[in-house]
Amino acid sequence: MRVLIFGASGYAGRAIAQKLVGNHEVYGTYYSQAKQYSDNKKMLRYKLNDTDIAKSILDCVRPQIIISCLRGDFQLQLAAHKQIADYLLRAKDGKIIYISTANVFDASKEKPHYEFDKTESETDYGNFKIKCEQMLQDKLGDRCTIIRIPQIWGKDCPRILKLIEDTKSNTPIMTYPNVYVNYTTNIQIADWIDYIIKKELEGIFHIGTRDTCDYMQFQLELSKVLGLNEPVFNKEIIQQKCFQAVLPGRKEIPNDFHLNVMDVLAYLRKVQNSCHDTLNRVGGAHIT
């Protein structure tokens, strides 16, 4: 199957590409890493506001599955996804897997949220993601799969590198005690998407741990398992317990694909304390 990943050079996109490349013909896009991908014919340069390049990529690749990990200006992203949806409508087949966010529920924090809860946001980011979800679903129906994710963690992810840097320098780290969130890893996202494609599953999926953890407590526990100094925190005090969590409720996903918060911490300890592969840290998915 031909798969096109918009944003394949990003942290989640690289993991998805690496997972799918063994069983699919995988293409991807990048923006700023021209030197890195100059010899890779299946990595294509794409600028978010260039509709001609997008059309050329879509017409050339003729993807059966499009995975969107795009980032950038909200209005440009929305326009790009409208163009993708219109291409799929003209093609009369194919589907899109759209990576969304827990922020589509950030106006309703009294409980964790499952796949079919009503979305409601109080932030520009959350409202943009809601608008994009709705547009794609309205245009494509069951040819659009929505993936909502909480914070992504993994080997040498930007959040871990920042935590390491800040604890070493005793730089205050922003934290939110009494806010309970769930977590995912780049590998879990890739595994779920591979399974969703393989089993031709449809609809909305929440990819994250089945439990939640206090935001500050997670930062403390992660610092411990990584052998770091205890962080210096800049706390934003939340008086009442609240949630920013998208819990997985779909029954089609096997138990082996699910994680708890302790699983994520154990995984991060294992991969982060292993020998660092410089190529993995600065490189990307090698799509051949």
Coordinates of C-alpha atoms in Angstrom, one line a residue:
M1 CA 0.0 0.0 0.0
R2 CA 1.3 3.5 -0.8
V3 CA 1.4 5.7 2.3
L4 CA 2.2 9.4 2.3
I5 CA 3.2 11.0 5.6
F6 CA 2.9 14.8 5.7
G7 CA 5.4 15.8 8.4
A8 CA 7.5 12.6 8.2
S9 CA 10.6 14.5 9.4
G10 CA 9.0 15.3 12.8
Y11 CA 9.3 13.3 16.0
A12 CA 6.1 11.3 15.6
G13 CA 6.3 11.2 11.8
R14 CA 9.7 9.5 11.9
A15 CA 8.5 6.8 14.2
I16 CA 5.5 6.1 12.0
A17 CA 7.6 6.0 8.9
Q18 CA 10.1 3.6 10.5
K19 CA 7.2 1.3 11.6
L20 CA 5.4 1.2 8.2
V21 CA 8.3 1.1 5.8
G22 CA 8.7 -2.7 6.1
N23 CA 5.2 -3.5 4.8
H24 CA 4.2 -0.5 2.7
E25 CA 5.6 1.8 0.1
V26 CA 6.2 4.9 2.3
Y27 CA 6.7 8.4 1.1
G28 CA 7.1 11.4 3.4
T29 CA 7.5 15.2 3.4
Y30 CA 10.0 17.5 5.1
Y31 CA 10.5 21.3 5.1
S32 CA 13.8 22.4 6.4
Q33 CA 16.2 19.4 6.3
A34 CA 17.1 19.6 2.6
K35 CA 20.7 18.4 3.1
Q36 CA 19.6 15.5 5.3
Y37 CA 17.1 14.2 2.7
S38 CA 18.7 15.2 -0.5
D39 CA 19.5 11.6 -1.6
N40 CA 16.2 10.1 -0.4
K41 CA 13.9 10.0 -3.4
K42 CA 10.9 9.1 -1.2
M43 CA 11.3 12.2 1.1
L44 CA 9.8 15.2 -0.6
R45 CA 10.2 18.8 0.3
Y46 CA 6.9 20.5 1.1
K47 CA 6.1 24.1 2.2
L48 CA 2.8 24.5 4.0
N49 CA 1.5 27.4 2.0
D50 CA 2.5 26.1 -1.4
T51 CA -0.6 24.5 -2.9
D52 CA 1.1 23.7 -6.2
I53 CA 3.8 21.6 -4.5
A54 CA 1.1 19.8 -2.5
K55 CA -0.8 19.0 -5.7
S56 CA 2.4 17.8 -7.4
I57 CA 3.2 15.5 -4.5
L58 CA -0.3 14.1 -4.3
D59 CA -0.5 13.5 -8.1
C60 CA 2.9 12.0 -8.2
V61 CA 2.6 9.6 -5.2
R62 CA -1.1 8.8 -5.6
P63 CA -1.3 7.7 -2.0
Q64 CA -3.8 5.2 -0.8
I65 CA -3.3 6.3 2.8
I66 CA -2.3 9.8 3.9
I67 CA -1.1 10.4 7.4
S68 CA -1.0 14.0 8.6
C69 CA 1.5 15.0 11.3
L70 CA 1.7 18.6 10.0
R71 CA 2.6 21.5 12.3
G72 CA 2.7 25.2 11.7
D73 CA 0.3 28.1 11.1
F74 CA -3.2 27.1 11.9
Q75 CA -4.9 28.7 8.9
L76 CA -2.3 27.3 6.5
Q77 CA -2.7 23.9 8.0
L78 CA -6.5 24.1 7.6
A79 CA -6.2 25.1 4.0
A80 CA -3.7 22.3 3.4
H81 CA -6.1 19.7 4.9
K82 CA -8.9 21.0 2.7
Q83 CA -6.7 20.5 -0.3
I84 CA -5.9 16.9 0.9
A85 CA -9.6 16.1 1.4
D86 CA -10.5 17.5 -2.0
Y87 CA -7.8 15.3 -3.6
L88 CA -9.2 12.2 -1.8
L89 CA -12.7 13.0 -3.0
R90 CA -11.5 13.3 -6.6
A91 CA -9.6 10.1 -6.3
K92 CA -12.7 8.4 -5.0
D93 CA -10.7 6.1 -2.8
G94 CA -8.0 6.3 -0.2
K95 CA -8.2 7.7 3.3
I96 CA -6.5 10.1 5.8
I97 CA -5.3 9.4 9.3
Y98 CA -5.2 12.8 11.1
I99 CA -3.1 13.3 14.2
S100 CA -5.1 15.5 16.6
T101 CA -4.7 16.3 20.3
A102 CA -6.0 16.1 23.8
N103 CA -6.5 19.9 23.6
V104 CA -9.8 19.4 21.8
F105 CA -11.2 18.8 25.4
D106 CA -9.3 21.6 27.2
A107 CA -12.4 23.5 28.1
S108 CA -13.8 20.5 30.0
K109 CA -11.4 19.4 32.6
E110 CA -13.6 17.8 35.2
K111 CA -12.9 14.3 34.0
P112 CA -10.7 12.4 31.5
H113 CA -12.2 12.0 28.0
Y114 CA -12.9 9.1 25.7
E115 CA -13.3 8.9 21.9
F116 CA -17.0 9.8 21.6
D117 CA -17.1 12.6 24.2
K118 CA -18.1 16.1 22.8
T119 CA -15.2 18.3 22.0
E120 CA -14.9 21.7 23.6
S121 CA -11.8 23.9 23.7
E122 CA -10.9 27.3 25.2
T123 CA -7.6 27.6 23.4
D124 CA -6.7 28.6 19.8
Y125 CA -4.8 25.4 19.3
G126 CA -7.7 23.2 20.6
N127 CA -10.3 25.0 18.5
F128 CA -8.1 24.8 15.4
K129 CA -7.8 21.0 15.9
I130 CA -11.6 20.7 16.4
K131 CA -12.2 22.7 13.2
C132 CA -9.8 20.5 11.2
E133 CA -11.3 17.3 12.6
Q134 CA -14.8 18.4 11.7
M135 CA -13.9 19.5 8.2
L136 CA -12.2 16.2 7.4
Q137 CA -15.1 14.2 8.8
D138 CA -17.7 16.3 7.0
K139 CA -15.9 15.9 3.7
L140 CA -14.7 12.3 4.0
G141 CA -16.9 10.5 6.5
D142 CA -15.5 7.1 7.4
R143 CA -12.5 7.7 5.1
C144 CA -11.1 10.0 7.8
T145 CA -9.6 8.4 10.9
I146 CA -8.9 10.7 13.9
I147 CA -6.0 10.0 16.2
R148 CA -6.0 12.1 19.4
I149 CA -2.8 12.0 21.5
P150 CA -1.6 13.5 24.8
Q151 CA 2.1 14.4 25.4
I152 CA 4.5 12.3 23.3
W153 CA 7.6 10.9 25.0
G154 CA 10.4 8.7 23.7
K155 CA 14.1 8.4 23.3
D156 CA 15.8 11.8 23.0
C157 CA 12.4 13.5 22.5
P158 CA 12.5 17.3 22.8
R159 CA 10.8 17.2 26.3
I160 CA 13.4 14.8 27.7
L161 CA 16.3 16.8 26.3
K162 CA 14.9 20.0 27.8
L163 CA 14.4 18.2 31.2
I164 CA 18.0 17.0 31.2
E165 CA 19.3 20.5 30.3
D166 CA 17.1 22.3 32.9
T167 CA 17.9 19.9 35.7
K168 CA 21.6 20.2 35.0
S169 CA 21.5 24.0 35.1
N170 CA 18.9 24.2 37.9
T171 CA 16.7 26.2 35.5
P172 CA 13.1 26.4 36.9
I173 CA 10.7 24.1 35.1
M174 CA 7.0 25.0 34.7
T175 CA 4.7 22.5 36.3
Y176 CA 1.1 22.1 37.1
P177 CA 0.4 20.1 40.3
N178 CA -3.2 18.8 40.6
V179 CA -3.5 18.5 36.8
Y180 CA -3.8 14.9 35.8
V181 CA -2.8 13.9 32.3
N182 CA -2.0 10.7 30.4
Y183 CA 1.0 10.1 28.2
T184 CA 2.0 8.3 25.0
T185 CA 5.3 7.4 23.2
N186 CA 6.3 7.8 19.6
I187 CA 6.5 4.0 19.4
Q188 CA 3.0 3.4 20.8
I189 CA 1.6 5.8 18.2
A190 CA 3.4 4.1 15.4
D191 CA 2.3 0.6 16.6
W192 CA -1.3 1.7 16.8
I193 CA -1.4 3.3 13.4
D194 CA 0.2 0.2 11.9
Y195 CA -2.5 -1.9 13.5
I196 CA -5.3 0.4 12.5
I197 CA -4.1 0.3 8.9
K198 CA -3.7 -3.5 8.9
K199 CA -7.1 -4.1 10.4
E200 CA -8.8 -1.3 8.3
L201 CA -10.2 0.2 11.5
E202 CA -12.3 3.5 11.3
G203 CA -13.4 6.3 13.4
I204 CA -11.7 8.1 16.4
F205 CA -8.9 6.6 18.5
H206 CA -7.2 7.9 21.7
I207 CA -3.6 6.7 21.8
G208 CA -2.3 7.1 25.3
T209 CA -2.0 5.4 28.7
R210 CA -5.1 4.0 30.3
D211 CA -4.4 5.8 33.6
T212 CA -3.4 9.3 34.5
C213 CA -0.7 10.9 36.7
D214 CA -0.3 14.3 38.3
Y215 CA 1.8 16.4 36.0
M216 CA 4.4 17.4 38.6
Q217 CA 4.6 13.9 40.0
F218 CA 5.4 12.5 36.5
Q219 CA 8.2 15.0 36.1
L220 CA 9.6 14.0 39.5
E221 CA 9.3 10.3 38.7
L222 CA 10.9 10.7 35.3
S223 CA 13.8 12.7 36.7
K224 CA 14.4 9.8 39.2
V225 CA 14.3 7.0 36.7
L226 CA 16.7 9.0 34.4
G227 CA 19.1 9.6 37.3
L228 CA 18.7 13.4 37.1
N229 CA 18.8 16.0 39.8
E230 CA 15.5 16.9 41.3
P231 CA 13.9 19.6 39.2
V232 CA 13.5 23.2 40.4
F233 CA 9.8 23.9 39.8
N234 CA 7.9 27.0 38.9
K235 CA 4.5 25.9 40.0
E236 CA 1.2 27.1 38.7
I237 CA -1.2 26.2 41.5
I238 CA -4.5 24.6 40.5
Q239 CA -6.8 24.5 43.4
Q240 CA -9.1 21.8 42.2
K241 CA -8.1 18.5 40.7
C242 CA -8.6 18.5 36.9
F243 CA -7.8 16.4 33.9
Q244 CA -6.2 16.9 30.5
A245 CA -6.4 13.3 29.4
V246 CA -7.6 11.3 26.3
L247 CA -8.1 7.8 27.5
P248 CA -8.4 4.9 25.0
G249 CA -11.8 3.3 25.0
R250 CA -11.9 1.4 21.7
K251 CA -12.2 -2.4 22.2
E252 CA -10.6 -3.4 18.9
I253 CA -7.1 -2.6 20.0
P254 CA -5.4 -5.7 21.7
N255 CA -4.3 -5.5 25.3
D256 CA -0.6 -5.8 24.2
F257 CA -0.8 -2.4 22.6
H258 CA -1.9 -0.6 25.8
L259 CA 0.3 1.1 28.3
N260 CA 0.0 2.5 31.8
V261 CA 2.0 5.4 33.1
M262 CA 4.5 3.1 34.9
D263 CA 5.1 1.3 31.5
V264 CA 6.0 4.7 29.9
L265 CA 8.4 5.5 32.7
A266 CA 10.0 2.0 32.5
Y267 CA 10.3 2.4 28.7
L268 CA 11.9 5.8 29.0
R269 CA 14.4 4.6 31.6
K270 CA 15.4 1.7 29.3
V271 CA 15.8 3.7 26.0
Q272 CA 17.2 6.9 27.5
N273 CA 19.9 5.1 29.6
S274 CA 21.0 2.9 26.7
C275 CA 23.9 3.9 24.5
H276 CA 22.9 7.0 22.4
D277 CA 22.8 6.5 18.7
T278 CA 23.8 9.9 17.3
L279 CA 22.3 9.1 13.9
N280 CA 19.0 8.3 15.5
R281 CA 19.1 11.6 17.5
V282 CA 19.7 13.9 14.5
G283 CA 18.5 11.7 11.7
G284 CA 15.1 10.4 10.6
A285 CA 13.3 7.5 9.1
H286 CA 15.2 6.1 6.2
I287 CA 12.5 5.6 3.6
T288 CA 13.8 3.4 0.8

